[in-house]
Coordinates of C-alpha atoms in Angstrom, one line a residue:
M5 CA 46.1 89.2 143.0
K6 CA 49.7 89.9 142.2
L7 CA 51.1 93.3 141.3
I8 CA 52.9 93.5 138.0
P9 CA 56.3 95.3 138.3
E10 CA 56.9 98.4 136.2
K11 CA 60.3 97.1 135.1
K12 CA 62.0 93.7 135.0
Y13 CA 65.8 93.3 135.1
Y14 CA 67.7 90.4 133.6
T15 CA 71.3 89.6 134.2
A16 CA 73.6 86.9 132.9
I17 CA 77.0 86.1 134.3
L18 CA 79.6 83.7 132.8
F19 CA 81.9 82.0 135.2
Q20 CA 85.3 80.3 134.5
N21 CA 84.0 77.0 135.8
F22 CA 81.0 75.2 137.3
E23 CA 82.3 75.3 140.8
D24 CA 82.6 79.1 140.8
G25 CA 79.0 79.3 139.5
M26 CA 77.8 77.0 142.3
E27 CA 79.6 79.3 144.9
A28 CA 77.9 82.4 143.4
C29 CA 74.5 80.7 143.5
R30 CA 75.1 79.7 147.1
A31 CA 76.2 83.3 148.0
I32 CA 73.1 84.8 146.4
I33 CA 70.7 82.5 148.3
Q34 CA 72.6 83.0 151.6
S35 CA 72.6 86.7 151.2
G36 CA 68.8 86.8 151.5
L37 CA 68.2 87.9 147.9
K38 CA 65.2 86.2 146.3
P39 CA 65.6 86.1 142.6
A40 CA 62.7 84.7 140.6
T41 CA 65.1 82.4 138.8
V42 CA 68.7 81.2 139.2
R43 CA 70.0 78.9 136.4
L44 CA 73.5 77.4 136.3
S45 CA 74.5 75.6 133.1
D46 CA 77.4 73.2 132.6
E47 CA 79.9 73.7 129.8
E48 CA 78.1 71.4 127.4
E49 CA 74.7 73.2 127.9
T50 CA 76.3 76.6 127.6
E51 CA 77.9 75.7 124.3
F52 CA 74.6 74.5 123.0
I53 CA 72.7 77.7 124.1
L54 CA 75.3 80.0 122.7
S55 CA 75.6 78.2 119.3

């Protein structure tokens, strides 16, 4: 059985380039945080999602 959280928080961050995004993902994981999902999109995918 799994408890259901009272609240869920969603955050989106837009980076200047893919490399900065990779560094942020690495820092999140190395910090010990355990997000349910981390997604990093390249420029082409981001343009598609935002269109």
